[in-house]
Coordinates of N, CA and C and ligand atoms in Angstrom, one line a residue:
X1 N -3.6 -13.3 -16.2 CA -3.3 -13.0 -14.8 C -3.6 -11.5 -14.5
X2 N -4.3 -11.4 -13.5 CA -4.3 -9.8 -12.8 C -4.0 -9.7 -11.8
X3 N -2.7 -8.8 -12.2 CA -2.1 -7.9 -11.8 C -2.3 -6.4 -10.5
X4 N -2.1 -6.8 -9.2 CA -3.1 -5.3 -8.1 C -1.6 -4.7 -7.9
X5 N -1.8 -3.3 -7.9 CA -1.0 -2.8 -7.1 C -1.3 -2.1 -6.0
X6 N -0.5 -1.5 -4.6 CA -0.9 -0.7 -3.8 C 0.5 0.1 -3.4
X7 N 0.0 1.2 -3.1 CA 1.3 1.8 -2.1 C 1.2 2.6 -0.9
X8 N 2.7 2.4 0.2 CA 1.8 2.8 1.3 C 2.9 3.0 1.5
X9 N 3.3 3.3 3.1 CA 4.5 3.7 3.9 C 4.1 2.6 5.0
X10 N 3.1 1.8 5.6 CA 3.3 0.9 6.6 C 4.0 1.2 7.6
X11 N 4.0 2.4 8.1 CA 4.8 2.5 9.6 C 3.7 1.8 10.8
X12 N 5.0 1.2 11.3 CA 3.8 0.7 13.1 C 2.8 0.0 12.3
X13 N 3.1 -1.4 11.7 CA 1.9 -2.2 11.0 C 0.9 -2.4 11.8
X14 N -0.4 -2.0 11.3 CA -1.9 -2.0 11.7 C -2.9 -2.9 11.3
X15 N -4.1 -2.9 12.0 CA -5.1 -4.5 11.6 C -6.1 -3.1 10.0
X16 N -5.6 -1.8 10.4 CA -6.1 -1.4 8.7 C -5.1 -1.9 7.6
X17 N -4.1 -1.6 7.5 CA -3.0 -1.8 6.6 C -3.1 -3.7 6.0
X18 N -3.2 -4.1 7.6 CA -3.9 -5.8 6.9 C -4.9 -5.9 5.9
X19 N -6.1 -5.0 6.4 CA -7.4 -5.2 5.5 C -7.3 -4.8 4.5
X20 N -6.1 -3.2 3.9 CA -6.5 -3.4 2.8 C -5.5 -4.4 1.7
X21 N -4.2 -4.9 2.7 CA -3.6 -5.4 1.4 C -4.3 -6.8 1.1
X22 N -5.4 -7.4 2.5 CA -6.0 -8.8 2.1 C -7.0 -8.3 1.0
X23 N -8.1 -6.8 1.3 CA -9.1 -6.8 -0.2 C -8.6 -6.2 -1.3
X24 N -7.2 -5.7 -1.3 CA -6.3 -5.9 -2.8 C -6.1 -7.2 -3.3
X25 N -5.6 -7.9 -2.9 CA -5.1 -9.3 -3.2 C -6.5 -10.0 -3.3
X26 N -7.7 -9.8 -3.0 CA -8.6 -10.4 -3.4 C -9.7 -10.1 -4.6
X27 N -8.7 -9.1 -5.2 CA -9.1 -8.8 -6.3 C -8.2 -9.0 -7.9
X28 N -7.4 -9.8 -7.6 CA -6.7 -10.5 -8.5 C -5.7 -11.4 -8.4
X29 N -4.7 -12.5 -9.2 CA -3.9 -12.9 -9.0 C -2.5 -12.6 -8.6
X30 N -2.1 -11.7 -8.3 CA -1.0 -11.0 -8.0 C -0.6 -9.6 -7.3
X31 N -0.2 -9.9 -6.3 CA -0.7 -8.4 -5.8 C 1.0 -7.8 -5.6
X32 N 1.0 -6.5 -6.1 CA 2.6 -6.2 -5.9 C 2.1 -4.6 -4.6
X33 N 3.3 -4.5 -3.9 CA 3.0 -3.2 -2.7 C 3.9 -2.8 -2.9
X34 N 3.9 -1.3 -3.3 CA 5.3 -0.3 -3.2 C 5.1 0.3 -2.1
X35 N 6.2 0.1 -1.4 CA 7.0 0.4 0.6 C 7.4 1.7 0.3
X36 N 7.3 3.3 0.6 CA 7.5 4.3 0.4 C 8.8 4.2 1.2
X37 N 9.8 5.0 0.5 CA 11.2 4.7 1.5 C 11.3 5.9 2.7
X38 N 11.9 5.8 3.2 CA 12.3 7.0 4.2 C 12.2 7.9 4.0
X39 N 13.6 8.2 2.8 CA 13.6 9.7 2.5 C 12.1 10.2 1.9
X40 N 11.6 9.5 0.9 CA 10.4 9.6 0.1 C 9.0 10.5 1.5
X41 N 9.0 9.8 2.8 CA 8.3 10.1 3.7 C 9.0 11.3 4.6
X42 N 10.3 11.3 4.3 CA 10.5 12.5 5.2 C 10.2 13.6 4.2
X43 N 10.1 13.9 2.8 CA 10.1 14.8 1.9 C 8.5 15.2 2.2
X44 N 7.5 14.4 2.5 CA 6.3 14.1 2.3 C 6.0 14.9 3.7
X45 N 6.3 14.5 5.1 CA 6.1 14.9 6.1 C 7.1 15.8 7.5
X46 N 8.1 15.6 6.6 CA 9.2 16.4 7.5 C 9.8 15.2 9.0
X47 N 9.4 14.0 8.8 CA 9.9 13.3 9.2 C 10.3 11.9 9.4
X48 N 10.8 11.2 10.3 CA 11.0 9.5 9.4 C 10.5 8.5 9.9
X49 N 9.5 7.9 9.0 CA 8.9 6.3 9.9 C 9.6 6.5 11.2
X50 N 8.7 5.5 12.2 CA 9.7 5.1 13.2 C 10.2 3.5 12.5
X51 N 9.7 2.8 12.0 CA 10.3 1.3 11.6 C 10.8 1.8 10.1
X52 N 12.3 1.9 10.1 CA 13.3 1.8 8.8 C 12.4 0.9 7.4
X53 N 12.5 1.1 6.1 CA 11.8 1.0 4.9 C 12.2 -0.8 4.7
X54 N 13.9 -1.0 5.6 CA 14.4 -2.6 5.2 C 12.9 -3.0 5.9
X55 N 13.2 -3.1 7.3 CA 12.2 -3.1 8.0 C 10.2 -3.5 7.6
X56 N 9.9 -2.4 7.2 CA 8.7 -1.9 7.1 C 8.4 -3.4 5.2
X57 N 9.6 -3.6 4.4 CA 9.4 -4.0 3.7 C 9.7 -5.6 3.8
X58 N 10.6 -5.9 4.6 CA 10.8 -7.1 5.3 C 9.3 -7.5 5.6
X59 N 8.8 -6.9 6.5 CA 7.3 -7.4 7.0 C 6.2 -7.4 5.9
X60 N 6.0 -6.8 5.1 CA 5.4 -6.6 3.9 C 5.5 -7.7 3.0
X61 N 6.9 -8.0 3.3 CA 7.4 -9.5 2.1 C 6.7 -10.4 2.8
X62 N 6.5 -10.6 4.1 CA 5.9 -11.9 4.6 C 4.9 -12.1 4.7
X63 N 3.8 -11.3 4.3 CA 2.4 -11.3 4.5 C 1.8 -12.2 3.3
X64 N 0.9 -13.0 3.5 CA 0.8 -14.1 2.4 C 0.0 -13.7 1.5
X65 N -0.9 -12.8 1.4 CA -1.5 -12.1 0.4 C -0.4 -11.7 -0.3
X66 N 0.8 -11.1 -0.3 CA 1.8 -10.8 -1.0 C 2.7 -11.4 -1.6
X67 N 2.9 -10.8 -3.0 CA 3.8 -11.7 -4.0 C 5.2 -11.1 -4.0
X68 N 5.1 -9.9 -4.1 CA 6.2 -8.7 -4.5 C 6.2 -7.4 -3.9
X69 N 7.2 -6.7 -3.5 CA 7.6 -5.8 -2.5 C 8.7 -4.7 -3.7
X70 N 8.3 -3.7 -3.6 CA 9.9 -2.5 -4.2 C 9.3 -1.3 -3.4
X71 N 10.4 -0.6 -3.1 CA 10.2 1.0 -2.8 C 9.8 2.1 -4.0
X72 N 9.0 2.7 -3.2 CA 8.5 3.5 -3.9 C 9.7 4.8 -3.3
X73 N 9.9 5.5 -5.0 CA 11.0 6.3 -4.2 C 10.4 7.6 -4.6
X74 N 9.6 8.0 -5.5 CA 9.3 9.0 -5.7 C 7.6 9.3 -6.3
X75 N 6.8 10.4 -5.4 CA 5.4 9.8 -5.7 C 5.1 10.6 -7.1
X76 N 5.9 11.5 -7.9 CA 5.9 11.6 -9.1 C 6.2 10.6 -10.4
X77 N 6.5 9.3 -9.6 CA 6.8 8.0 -10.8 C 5.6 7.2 -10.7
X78 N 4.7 7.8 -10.2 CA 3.4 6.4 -9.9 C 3.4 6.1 -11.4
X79 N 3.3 7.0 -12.3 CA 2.7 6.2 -13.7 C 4.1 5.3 -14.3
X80 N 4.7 5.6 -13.9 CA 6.3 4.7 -14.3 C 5.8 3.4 -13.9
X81 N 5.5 3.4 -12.4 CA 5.5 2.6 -11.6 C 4.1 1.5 -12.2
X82 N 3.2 1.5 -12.2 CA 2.0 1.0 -12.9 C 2.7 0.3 -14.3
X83 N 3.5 1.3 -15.1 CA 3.3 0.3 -16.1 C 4.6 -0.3 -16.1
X84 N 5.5 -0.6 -15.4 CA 6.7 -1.2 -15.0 C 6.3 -2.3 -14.9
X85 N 5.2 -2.5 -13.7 CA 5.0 -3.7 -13.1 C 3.6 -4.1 -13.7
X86 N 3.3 -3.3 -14.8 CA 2.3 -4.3 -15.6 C 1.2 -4.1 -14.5
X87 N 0.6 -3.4 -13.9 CA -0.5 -3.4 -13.0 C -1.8 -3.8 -13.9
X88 N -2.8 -4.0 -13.5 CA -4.2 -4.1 -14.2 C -5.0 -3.0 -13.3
X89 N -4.6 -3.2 -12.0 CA -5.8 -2.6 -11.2 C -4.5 -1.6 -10.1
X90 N -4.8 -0.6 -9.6 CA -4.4 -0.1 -9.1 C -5.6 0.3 -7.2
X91 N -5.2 -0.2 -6.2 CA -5.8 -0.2 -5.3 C -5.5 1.2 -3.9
X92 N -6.5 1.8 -3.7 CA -6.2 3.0 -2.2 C -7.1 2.8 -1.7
X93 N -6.3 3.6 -0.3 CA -7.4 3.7 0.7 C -8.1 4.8 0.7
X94 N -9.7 5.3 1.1 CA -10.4 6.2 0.4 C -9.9 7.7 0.8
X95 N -8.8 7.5 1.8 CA -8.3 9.0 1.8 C -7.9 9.7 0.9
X96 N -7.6 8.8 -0.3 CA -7.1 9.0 -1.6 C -7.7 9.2 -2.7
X97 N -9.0 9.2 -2.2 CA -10.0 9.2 -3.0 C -10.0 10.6 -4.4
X98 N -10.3 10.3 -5.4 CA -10.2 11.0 -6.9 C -8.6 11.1 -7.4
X99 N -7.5 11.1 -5.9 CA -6.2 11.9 -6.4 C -5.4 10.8 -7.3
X100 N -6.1 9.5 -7.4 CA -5.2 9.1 -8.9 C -6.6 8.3 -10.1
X101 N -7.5 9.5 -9.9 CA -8.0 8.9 -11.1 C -7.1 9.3 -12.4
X102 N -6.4 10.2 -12.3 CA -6.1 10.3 -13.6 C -5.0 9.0 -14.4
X103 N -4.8 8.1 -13.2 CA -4.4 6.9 -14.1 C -5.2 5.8 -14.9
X104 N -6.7 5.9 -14.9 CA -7.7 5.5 -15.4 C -7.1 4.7 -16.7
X105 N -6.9 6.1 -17.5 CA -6.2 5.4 -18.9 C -5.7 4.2 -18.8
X106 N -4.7 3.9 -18.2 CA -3.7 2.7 -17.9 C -4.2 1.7 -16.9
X107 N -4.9 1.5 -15.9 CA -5.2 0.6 -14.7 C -6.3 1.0 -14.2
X108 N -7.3 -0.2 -13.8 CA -8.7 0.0 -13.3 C -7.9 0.7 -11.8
X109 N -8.8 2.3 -11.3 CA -8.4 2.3 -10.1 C -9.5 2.1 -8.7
X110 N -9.2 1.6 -8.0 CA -10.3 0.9 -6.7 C -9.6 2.1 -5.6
X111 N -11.1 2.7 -4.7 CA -10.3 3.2 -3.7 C -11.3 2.1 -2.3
X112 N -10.8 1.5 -1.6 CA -11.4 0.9 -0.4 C -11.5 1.9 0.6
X113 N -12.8 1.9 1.1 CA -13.3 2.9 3.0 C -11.8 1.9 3.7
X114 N -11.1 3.4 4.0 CA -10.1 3.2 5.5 C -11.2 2.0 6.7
X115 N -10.4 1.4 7.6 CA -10.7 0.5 8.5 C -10.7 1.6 9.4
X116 N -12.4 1.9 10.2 CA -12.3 2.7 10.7 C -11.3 2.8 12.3
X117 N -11.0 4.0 13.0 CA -10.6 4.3 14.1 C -9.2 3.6 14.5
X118 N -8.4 3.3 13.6 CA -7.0 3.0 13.4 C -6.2 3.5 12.1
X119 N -4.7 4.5 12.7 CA -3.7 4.9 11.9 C -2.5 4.8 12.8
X120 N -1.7 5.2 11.8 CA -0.2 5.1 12.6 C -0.4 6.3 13.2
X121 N -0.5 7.8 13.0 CA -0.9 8.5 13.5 C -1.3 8.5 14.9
X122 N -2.4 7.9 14.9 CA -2.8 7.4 16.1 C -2.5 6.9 17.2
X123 N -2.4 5.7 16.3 CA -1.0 4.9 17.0 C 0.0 5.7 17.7
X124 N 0.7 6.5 17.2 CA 2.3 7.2 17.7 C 1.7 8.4 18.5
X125 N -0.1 8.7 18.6 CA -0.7 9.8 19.8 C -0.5 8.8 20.9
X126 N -1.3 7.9 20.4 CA -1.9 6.7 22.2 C -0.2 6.4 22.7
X127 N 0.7 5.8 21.8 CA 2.3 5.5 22.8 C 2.7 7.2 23.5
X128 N 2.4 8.0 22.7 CA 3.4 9.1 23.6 C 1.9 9.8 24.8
X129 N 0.8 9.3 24.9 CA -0.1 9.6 25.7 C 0.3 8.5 27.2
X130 N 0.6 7.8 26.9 CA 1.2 6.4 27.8 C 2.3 6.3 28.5
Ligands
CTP201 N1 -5.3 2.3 5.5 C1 -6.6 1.9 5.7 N2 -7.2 2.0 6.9 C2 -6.5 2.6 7.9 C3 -5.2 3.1 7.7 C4 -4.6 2.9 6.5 O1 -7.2 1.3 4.7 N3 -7.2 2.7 9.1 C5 -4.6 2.2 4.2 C6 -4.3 3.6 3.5 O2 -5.5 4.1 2.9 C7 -3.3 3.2 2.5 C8 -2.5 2.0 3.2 O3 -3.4 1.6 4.3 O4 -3.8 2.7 1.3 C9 -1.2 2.5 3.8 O5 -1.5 3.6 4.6 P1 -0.4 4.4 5.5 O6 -0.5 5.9 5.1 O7 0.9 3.8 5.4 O8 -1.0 4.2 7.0 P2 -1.8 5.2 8.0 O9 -2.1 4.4 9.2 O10 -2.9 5.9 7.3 O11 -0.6 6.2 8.4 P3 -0.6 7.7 8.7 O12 -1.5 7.9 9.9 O13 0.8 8.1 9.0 O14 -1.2 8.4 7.5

């Protein structure tokens, strides 16, 4: 069985965030998604999702490509995280590009082209432009 992993924060779920966890999942049997928690994103950005991590992971559990859901609580445990859950393949989006090759040793890593001209980012410009 192979094993995908991905990790994200999913704030304001997007038709990008769909595409990449459907062409993760379509690159093996089992696709697990670590949900970045709150605190984890406020340390990261100095502030908090607008949709809470129960939330953001709640929705993540129901997406049918998905098998498995945990928070990701700290982005210094990725390699904990990988071989916790037995990953095979480890999956990003290309904004990520080179910053986890060094888990190569342990999990094939895939980075996927962002779905262009949609982010949460974005997203939370166009609502407060409105
Ligand atoms: N992603 C993507 N295409 C997009 C937006 C996100 O493929 N247009 C991917 C990211 O590369 C990442 C995952 O979706 O692998 C979760 O991304 P996240 O950072 O939660 O979403 P963004 O919309 O990029 O949020 P932000 O603008 O806050 O960075």
């Amino acid at each position: 069985m192979t094993i995908v992993i991905t990790f994200g924060t999913y704030d304001l779920f997007h038709i990008g965030h769909l595409n990449i966890i459907k062409r993760a999942a379509s690159l093996g049997d089992y696709l697990i998604v670590g949900i970045s928690t709150d605190k984890l994103n406020f340390k990261k950005k100095n502030k908090n999702p607008i949709i809470n991590q129960n939330d953001r992971k709640t929705i993540i559990e129901s997406i049918k490509y998905v098998d498995e859901t945990f928070f990701e609580e700290s982005l210094e445990e990725k390699r904990e995280y990988l071989l916790k859950y037995k990953a095979d393949i480890l999956v990003m989006g290309d904004d990520w590009k080179g910053k986890f090759d060094c888990f190569k040793d342990i999990v094939k890593v895939v980075y996927f082209e962002r779905t262009k001209d949609i982010s949460t980012t974005d997203l939370k410009k166009i609502i407060k432009e409105n």
